Amino acid sequence: MGKRMDLIGQRFGRYVVISEVGCHLPRRFVCRCDCGETRIVRMSSLRNGTSRSCGCLRAKRASELRTYDLSGQRFGRLVAKRIIGKAAKNSNVWILDCDCGGQAQASTHNLIQGHVRSCGCLKKDTDRINLEQSMLDKTVDGVRVPLLSQKIRSDNSSGHKGVSFDKRSGKWRAYIGIKGKFIDLGLYSDIADAVAARKAGEEKYHAPYIDTET
Ligand SMILES: [Zn+2]
Ligand SMILES: [Zn+2]
């Protein structure tokens, strides 16, 4: 028989190992918890740290959660006012005032963990900022242009939307920008033809979807 690992007398979290139970696998030990309870625990659970108390540690945390007084404390944009009920695991539910003038309800657990930080206005603000940023980032033909801009670009050489003079060919180029993509509508020696081509392009590519007209 090989040398068996002896855990008796060793401490694992709040457990102290008292004796071994039988001689069958998996090996199990009688452990006494600091709170006075005894439990039978597998050696593997002791050694890998999954079992560190009889459960009193978890109960202690839960009772702490119950008794936390958060009134007047700030969580992001929220300030806790008073308890209005119980949540799962006996955590209290608080009503809170938001900086925006709104109100929110959240459990002690969610507040302490930082899961709730506003009445919802924080997310709305973040979404709006992200949207504005994505509009600013929208580029057409390598040039940053605000979305839905109806302005004729200052470097537009024709004075007509989507028509510019192509120096290389000596002709007028018609083009259209759709959803950030540049679409070439062709070169024309007569500016009127280029303007007509752009008009046709607007109809073809469906005007409501035109992001930019440069
Ligand atoms: Zn215990
Ligand atoms: Zn708010």
PDB file of C-alpha atoms and ligand atoms in Angstrom:
ATOM      1  CA  MET A   1       0.000   0.000   0.000  1.00  0.00           C
ATOM      2  CA  GLY A   2       1.419   3.390  -1.059  1.00  0.00           C
ATOM      3  CA  LYS A   3       1.792   6.309   1.265  1.00  0.00           C
ATOM      4  CA  ARG A   4      -1.583   8.030   1.650  1.00  0.00           C
ATOM      5  CA  MET A   5      -1.694  11.778   1.879  1.00  0.00           C
ATOM      6  CA  ASP A   6      -2.651  12.703   5.418  1.00  0.00           C
ATOM      7  CA  LEU A   7      -4.814  15.790   5.660  1.00  0.00           C
ATOM      8  CA  ILE A   8      -5.739  15.418   9.311  1.00  0.00           C
ATOM      9  CA  GLY A   9      -5.046  18.590  11.258  1.00  0.00           C
ATOM     10  CA  GLN A  10      -4.735  20.683   8.098  1.00  0.00           C
ATOM     11  CA  ARG A  11      -6.729  23.862   7.516  1.00  0.00           C
ATOM     12  CA  PHE A  12      -8.704  24.644   4.320  1.00  0.00           C
ATOM     13  CA  GLY A  13     -10.430  27.998   4.568  1.00  0.00           C
ATOM     14  CA  ARG A  14     -12.655  27.791   7.635  1.00  0.00           C
ATOM     15  CA  TYR A  15     -12.342  23.990   7.803  1.00  0.00           C
ATOM     16  CA  VAL A  16      -9.943  21.995   9.937  1.00  0.00           C
ATOM     17  CA  VAL A  17      -9.697  18.308   8.983  1.00  0.00           C
ATOM     18  CA  ILE A  18     -10.597  15.996  11.906  1.00  0.00           C
ATOM     19  CA  SER A  19     -10.564  12.445  10.523  1.00  0.00           C
ATOM     20  CA  GLU A  20     -10.922  10.373   7.385  1.00  0.00           C
ATOM     21  CA  VAL A  21     -14.206   8.653   6.545  1.00  0.00           C
ATOM     22  CA  GLY A  22     -13.693   4.932   5.709  1.00  0.00           C
ATOM     23  CA  CYS A  23     -11.078   3.891   3.189  1.00  0.00           C
ATOM     24  CA  HIS A  24     -13.035   4.006  -0.076  1.00  0.00           C
ATOM     25  CA  LEU A  25     -12.470   6.310  -3.032  1.00  0.00           C
ATOM     26  CA  PRO A  26     -13.048   9.129  -3.411  1.00  0.00           C
ATOM     27  CA  ARG A  27     -11.393   9.932  -0.105  1.00  0.00           C
ATOM     28  CA  ARG A  28     -13.576  11.921   2.253  1.00  0.00           C
ATOM     29  CA  PHE A  29     -12.818  13.688   5.527  1.00  0.00           C
ATOM     30  CA  VAL A  30     -14.726  14.939   8.528  1.00  0.00           C
ATOM     31  CA  CYS A  31     -14.042  18.661   8.786  1.00  0.00           C
ATOM     32  CA  ARG A  32     -14.929  21.082  11.518  1.00  0.00           C
ATOM     33  CA  CYS A  33     -15.871  24.585  10.414  1.00  0.00           C
ATOM     34  CA  ASP A  34     -14.814  27.607  12.493  1.00  0.00           C
ATOM     35  CA  CYS A  35     -18.489  28.221  13.218  1.00  0.00           C
ATOM     36  CA  GLY A  36     -18.673  24.831  15.032  1.00  0.00           C
ATOM     37  CA  GLU A  37     -20.477  22.798  12.327  1.00  0.00           C
ATOM     38  CA  THR A  38     -18.957  19.561  11.055  1.00  0.00           C
ATOM     39  CA  ARG A  39     -19.244  18.346   7.476  1.00  0.00           C
ATOM     40  CA  ILE A  40     -17.977  15.414   5.407  1.00  0.00           C
ATOM     41  CA  VAL A  41     -15.979  16.805   2.488  1.00  0.00           C
ATOM     42  CA  ARG A  42     -14.219  15.160  -0.451  1.00  0.00           C
ATOM     43  CA  MET A  43     -10.459  15.487  -0.496  1.00  0.00           C
ATOM     44  CA  SER A  44     -10.597  16.932  -4.025  1.00  0.00           C
ATOM     45  CA  SER A  45     -12.975  19.717  -2.903  1.00  0.00           C
ATOM     46  CA  LEU A  46     -10.644  20.633  -0.071  1.00  0.00           C
ATOM     47  CA  ARG A  47      -7.546  20.594  -2.212  1.00  0.00           C
ATOM     48  CA  ASN A  48      -8.945  22.544  -5.174  1.00  0.00           C
ATOM     49  CA  GLY A  49     -10.557  25.107  -2.872  1.00  0.00           C
ATOM     50  CA  THR A  50     -14.195  24.610  -3.942  1.00  0.00           C
ATOM     51  CA  SER A  51     -15.216  23.845  -0.351  1.00  0.00           C
ATOM     52  CA  ARG A  52     -13.921  26.288   2.251  1.00  0.00           C
ATOM     53  CA  SER A  53     -16.690  26.412   4.855  1.00  0.00           C
ATOM     54  CA  CYS A  54     -19.922  24.691   5.869  1.00  0.00           C
ATOM     55  CA  GLY A  55     -21.816  27.431   4.027  1.00  0.00           C
ATOM     56  CA  CYS A  56     -21.677  29.931   6.881  1.00  0.00           C
ATOM     57  CA  LEU A  57     -19.330  32.124   4.851  1.00  0.00           C
ATOM     58  CA  ARG A  58     -21.937  32.463   2.120  1.00  0.00           C
ATOM     59  CA  ALA A  59     -24.664  33.015   4.716  1.00  0.00           C
ATOM     60  CA  LYS A  60     -22.510  35.698   6.342  1.00  0.00           C
ATOM     61  CA  ARG A  61     -22.134  37.529   3.018  1.00  0.00           C
ATOM     62  CA  ALA A  62     -25.869  37.264   2.378  1.00  0.00           C
ATOM     63  CA  SER A  63     -26.698  38.691   5.775  1.00  0.00           C
ATOM     64  CA  GLU A  64     -24.218  41.510   5.184  1.00  0.00           C
ATOM     65  CA  LEU A  65     -26.052  42.215   1.939  1.00  0.00           C
ATOM     66  CA  ARG A  66     -29.310  42.374   3.900  1.00  0.00           C
ATOM     67  CA  THR A  67     -27.982  44.791   6.456  1.00  0.00           C
ATOM     68  CA  TYR A  68     -26.025  47.207   4.262  1.00  0.00           C
ATOM     69  CA  ASP A  69     -27.420  50.685   4.765  1.00  0.00           C
ATOM     70  CA  LEU A  70     -26.942  52.439   1.464  1.00  0.00           C
ATOM     71  CA  SER A  71     -29.188  55.440   2.118  1.00  0.00           C
ATOM     72  CA  GLY A  72     -27.495  58.627   0.967  1.00  0.00           C
ATOM     73  CA  GLN A  73     -24.739  56.701  -0.823  1.00  0.00           C
ATOM     74  CA  ARG A  74     -23.888  57.463  -4.439  1.00  0.00           C
ATOM     75  CA  PHE A  75     -23.654  54.860  -7.223  1.00  0.00           C
ATOM     76  CA  GLY A  76     -22.735  56.534 -10.508  1.00  0.00           C
ATOM     77  CA  ARG A  77     -25.569  59.011 -11.164  1.00  0.00           C
ATOM     78  CA  LEU A  78     -27.773  57.494  -8.472  1.00  0.00           C
ATOM     79  CA  VAL A  79     -28.205  58.314  -4.790  1.00  0.00           C
ATOM     80  CA  ALA A  80     -29.982  55.709  -2.645  1.00  0.00           C
ATOM     81  CA  LYS A  81     -33.060  56.956  -0.802  1.00  0.00           C
ATOM     82  CA  ARG A  82     -34.766  54.075   0.981  1.00  0.00           C
ATOM     83  CA  ILE A  83     -35.563  50.361   0.927  1.00  0.00           C
ATOM     84  CA  ILE A  84     -38.793  49.534  -0.872  1.00  0.00           C
ATOM     85  CA  GLY A  85     -38.640  45.736  -0.907  1.00  0.00           C
ATOM     86  CA  LYS A  86     -36.668  42.498  -1.099  1.00  0.00           C
ATOM     87  CA  ALA A  87     -34.908  40.993  -4.086  1.00  0.00           C
ATOM     88  CA  ALA A  88     -33.645  37.465  -4.679  1.00  0.00           C
ATOM     89  CA  LYS A  89     -31.180  36.134  -2.060  1.00  0.00           C
ATOM     90  CA  ASN A  90     -32.735  38.518   0.479  1.00  0.00           C
ATOM     91  CA  SER A  91     -30.949  41.499  -0.982  1.00  0.00           C
ATOM     92  CA  ASN A  92     -32.857  44.735  -0.420  1.00  0.00           C
ATOM     93  CA  VAL A  93     -34.372  46.753  -3.243  1.00  0.00           C
ATOM     94  CA  TRP A  94     -33.651  50.464  -3.072  1.00  0.00           C
ATOM     95  CA  ILE A  95     -35.297  53.428  -4.683  1.00  0.00           C
ATOM     96  CA  LEU A  96     -32.749  55.925  -5.911  1.00  0.00           C
ATOM     97  CA  ASP A  97     -32.719  59.465  -7.274  1.00  0.00           C
ATOM     98  CA  CYS A  98     -30.899  59.970 -10.554  1.00  0.00           C
ATOM     99  CA  ASP A  99     -28.932  63.126 -11.376  1.00  0.00           C
ATOM    100  CA  CYS A 100     -31.161  63.607 -14.440  1.00  0.00           C
ATOM    101  CA  GLY A 101     -34.235  63.980 -12.221  1.00  0.00           C
ATOM    102  CA  GLY A 102     -35.443  60.441 -12.857  1.00  0.00           C
ATOM    103  CA  GLN A 103     -35.685  57.572 -10.420  1.00  0.00           C
ATOM    104  CA  ALA A 104     -34.474  54.011 -10.419  1.00  0.00           C
ATOM    105  CA  GLN A 105     -34.921  50.799  -8.418  1.00  0.00           C
ATOM    106  CA  ALA A 106     -32.039  48.437  -7.833  1.00  0.00           C
ATOM    107  CA  SER A 107     -30.970  45.697  -5.432  1.00  0.00           C
ATOM    108  CA  THR A 108     -28.153  46.130  -2.934  1.00  0.00           C
ATOM    109  CA  HIS A 109     -26.302  43.413  -4.829  1.00  0.00           C
ATOM    110  CA  ASN A 110     -26.561  45.182  -8.200  1.00  0.00           C
ATOM    111  CA  LEU A 111     -25.560  48.533  -6.691  1.00  0.00           C
ATOM    112  CA  ILE A 112     -22.518  47.172  -4.858  1.00  0.00           C
ATOM    113  CA  GLN A 113     -21.428  45.201  -7.920  1.00  0.00           C
ATOM    114  CA  GLY A 114     -21.787  48.352 -10.070  1.00  0.00           C
ATOM    115  CA  HIS A 115     -24.376  46.797 -12.399  1.00  0.00           C
ATOM    116  CA  VAL A 116     -26.731  49.773 -12.029  1.00  0.00           C
ATOM    117  CA  ARG A 117     -25.364  53.315 -12.294  1.00  0.00           C
ATOM    118  CA  SER A 118     -28.257  55.410 -13.604  1.00  0.00           C
ATOM    119  CA  CYS A 119     -32.016  55.406 -14.251  1.00  0.00           C
ATOM    120  CA  GLY A 120     -31.180  54.377 -17.825  1.00  0.00           C
ATOM    121  CA  CYS A 121     -30.160  57.866 -18.948  1.00  0.00           C
ATOM    122  CA  LEU A 122     -26.480  56.906 -18.852  1.00  0.00           C
ATOM    123  CA  LYS A 123     -27.001  54.277 -21.562  1.00  0.00           C
ATOM    124  CA  LYS A 124     -29.117  56.686 -23.617  1.00  0.00           C
ATOM    125  CA  ASP A 125     -26.379  59.325 -23.395  1.00  0.00           C
ATOM    126  CA  THR A 126     -23.701  56.800 -24.323  1.00  0.00           C
ATOM    127  CA  ASP A 127     -25.775  55.557 -27.272  1.00  0.00           C
ATOM    128  CA  ARG A 128     -26.303  59.124 -28.476  1.00  0.00           C
ATOM    129  CA  ILE A 129     -22.578  59.931 -28.219  1.00  0.00           C
ATOM    130  CA  ASN A 130     -21.747  56.703 -30.084  1.00  0.00           C
ATOM    131  CA  LEU A 131     -24.293  57.548 -32.786  1.00  0.00           C
ATOM    132  CA  GLU A 132     -22.925  61.076 -33.191  1.00  0.00           C
ATOM    133  CA  GLN A 133     -19.430  59.672 -33.373  1.00  0.00           C
ATOM    134  CA  SER A 134     -20.439  57.140 -36.037  1.00  0.00           C
ATOM    135  CA  MET A 135     -22.029  59.967 -38.048  1.00  0.00           C
ATOM    136  CA  LEU A 136     -18.843  61.973 -37.803  1.00  0.00           C
ATOM    137  CA  ASP A 137     -16.830  58.936 -38.819  1.00  0.00           C
ATOM    138  CA  LYS A 138     -18.920  58.399 -41.928  1.00  0.00           C
ATOM    139  CA  THR A 139     -16.743  59.126 -44.890  1.00  0.00           C
ATOM    140  CA  VAL A 140     -17.542  59.528 -48.548  1.00  0.00           C
ATOM    141  CA  ASP A 141     -14.818  59.504 -51.137  1.00  0.00           C
ATOM    142  CA  GLY A 142     -12.209  59.756 -48.396  1.00  0.00           C
ATOM    143  CA  VAL A 143     -13.644  63.006 -47.069  1.00  0.00           C
ATOM    144  CA  ARG A 144     -15.368  63.241 -43.709  1.00  0.00           C
ATOM    145  CA  VAL A 145     -18.882  64.530 -44.267  1.00  0.00           C
ATOM    146  CA  PRO A 146     -21.677  64.751 -41.714  1.00  0.00           C
ATOM    147  CA  LEU A 147     -24.532  62.337 -42.390  1.00  0.00           C
ATOM    148  CA  LEU A 148     -27.549  63.749 -44.242  1.00  0.00           C
ATOM    149  CA  SER A 149     -25.638  66.868 -45.155  1.00  0.00           C
ATOM    150  CA  GLN A 150     -27.399  68.668 -47.976  1.00  0.00           C
ATOM    151  CA  LYS A 151     -24.611  71.156 -48.425  1.00  0.00           C
ATOM    152  CA  ILE A 152     -22.757  71.415 -51.672  1.00  0.00           C
ATOM    153  CA  ARG A 153     -19.099  70.920 -50.889  1.00  0.00           C
ATOM    154  CA  SER A 154     -17.002  74.032 -51.232  1.00  0.00           C
ATOM    155  CA  ASP A 155     -14.616  72.247 -53.585  1.00  0.00           C
ATOM    156  CA  ASN A 156     -17.451  71.148 -55.855  1.00  0.00           C
ATOM    157  CA  SER A 157     -16.446  72.626 -59.174  1.00  0.00           C
ATOM    158  CA  SER A 158     -19.831  72.698 -60.907  1.00  0.00           C
ATOM    159  CA  GLY A 159     -22.220  74.231 -58.398  1.00  0.00           C
ATOM    160  CA  HIS A 160     -24.452  71.173 -58.972  1.00  0.00           C
ATOM    161  CA  LYS A 161     -24.788  68.381 -56.437  1.00  0.00           C
ATOM    162  CA  GLY A 162     -22.934  65.288 -57.557  1.00  0.00           C
ATOM    163  CA  VAL A 163     -21.319  66.882 -60.600  1.00  0.00           C
ATOM    164  CA  SER A 164     -17.717  67.991 -60.736  1.00  0.00           C
ATOM    165  CA  PHE A 165     -15.237  68.860 -63.444  1.00  0.00           C
ATOM    166  CA  ASP A 166     -12.688  66.150 -64.164  1.00  0.00           C
ATOM    167  CA  LYS A 167      -9.463  67.921 -65.079  1.00  0.00           C
ATOM    168  CA  ARG A 168      -7.794  64.831 -66.534  1.00  0.00           C
ATOM    169  CA  SER A 169     -10.497  64.111 -69.136  1.00  0.00           C
ATOM    170  CA  GLY A 170     -11.733  67.675 -69.474  1.00  0.00           C
ATOM    171  CA  LYS A 171     -15.281  66.381 -68.879  1.00  0.00           C
ATOM    172  CA  TRP A 172     -17.993  66.602 -66.233  1.00  0.00           C
ATOM    173  CA  ARG A 173     -18.246  63.692 -63.835  1.00  0.00           C
ATOM    174  CA  ALA A 174     -21.612  62.704 -62.338  1.00  0.00           C
ATOM    175  CA  TYR A 175     -21.523  60.707 -59.098  1.00  0.00           C
ATOM    176  CA  ILE A 176     -23.590  59.876 -56.074  1.00  0.00           C
ATOM    177  CA  GLY A 177     -22.828  58.887 -52.485  1.00  0.00           C
ATOM    178  CA  ILE A 178     -24.964  56.078 -51.080  1.00  0.00           C
ATOM    179  CA  LYS A 179     -24.475  54.860 -47.526  1.00  0.00           C
ATOM    180  CA  GLY A 180     -20.900  55.980 -47.494  1.00  0.00           C
ATOM    181  CA  LYS A 181     -20.113  54.511 -50.917  1.00  0.00           C
ATOM    182  CA  PHE A 182     -19.041  56.522 -53.929  1.00  0.00           C
ATOM    183  CA  ILE A 183     -20.808  55.597 -57.137  1.00  0.00           C
ATOM    184  CA  ASP A 184     -19.465  56.925 -60.443  1.00  0.00           C
ATOM    185  CA  LEU A 185     -22.278  57.850 -62.865  1.00  0.00           C
ATOM    186  CA  GLY A 186     -19.997  58.599 -65.805  1.00  0.00           C
ATOM    187  CA  LEU A 187     -18.206  61.399 -67.648  1.00  0.00           C
ATOM    188  CA  TYR A 188     -20.041  63.875 -69.920  1.00  0.00           C
ATOM    189  CA  SER A 189     -18.749  66.658 -72.120  1.00  0.00           C
ATOM    190  CA  ASP A 190     -21.967  68.644 -71.596  1.00  0.00           C
ATOM    191  CA  ILE A 191     -22.616  69.661 -67.991  1.00  0.00           C
ATOM    192  CA  ALA A 192     -26.387  69.355 -68.603  1.00  0.00           C
ATOM    193  CA  ASP A 193     -25.930  65.628 -69.392  1.00  0.00           C
ATOM    194  CA  ALA A 194     -23.963  65.158 -66.188  1.00  0.00           C
ATOM    195  CA  VAL A 195     -26.677  66.895 -64.159  1.00  0.00           C
ATOM    196  CA  ALA A 196     -29.305  64.679 -65.852  1.00  0.00           C
ATOM    197  CA  ALA A 197     -27.227  61.577 -65.081  1.00  0.00           C
ATOM    198  CA  ARG A 198     -27.022  62.588 -61.436  1.00  0.00           C
ATOM    199  CA  LYS A 199     -30.818  63.160 -61.385  1.00  0.00           C
ATOM    200  CA  ALA A 200     -31.361  59.686 -62.847  1.00  0.00           C
ATOM    201  CA  GLY A 201     -28.920  58.322 -60.269  1.00  0.00           C
ATOM    202  CA  GLU A 202     -30.921  59.879 -57.420  1.00  0.00           C
ATOM    203  CA  GLU A 203     -34.053  58.129 -58.690  1.00  0.00           C
ATOM    204  CA  LYS A 204     -32.262  54.845 -59.292  1.00  0.00           C
ATOM    205  CA  TYR A 205     -30.565  54.751 -55.904  1.00  0.00           C
ATOM    206  CA  HIS A 206     -33.680  55.987 -54.163  1.00  0.00           C
ATOM    207  CA  ALA A 207     -33.386  59.477 -52.726  1.00  0.00           C
ATOM    208  CA  PRO A 208     -34.277  58.697 -49.066  1.00  0.00           C
ATOM    209  CA  TYR A 209     -31.140  56.615 -48.744  1.00  0.00           C
ATOM    210  CA  ILE A 210     -28.780  59.284 -49.934  1.00  0.00           C
ATOM    211  CA  ASP A 211     -26.416  59.945 -47.077  1.00  0.00           C
ATOM    212  CA  THR A 212     -24.379  62.708 -48.539  1.00  0.00           C
ATOM    213  CA  GLU A 213     -24.560  64.788 -51.626  1.00  0.00           C
ATOM    214  CA  THR A 214     -21.227  66.202 -52.407  1.00  0.00           C
TER     215      THR A 214
HETATM  216 ZN    ZN B   1     -19.346  27.194   9.219  1.00  0.00          ZN
HETATM  217 ZN    ZN B   2     -31.113  59.401 -15.084  1.00  0.00          ZN
END
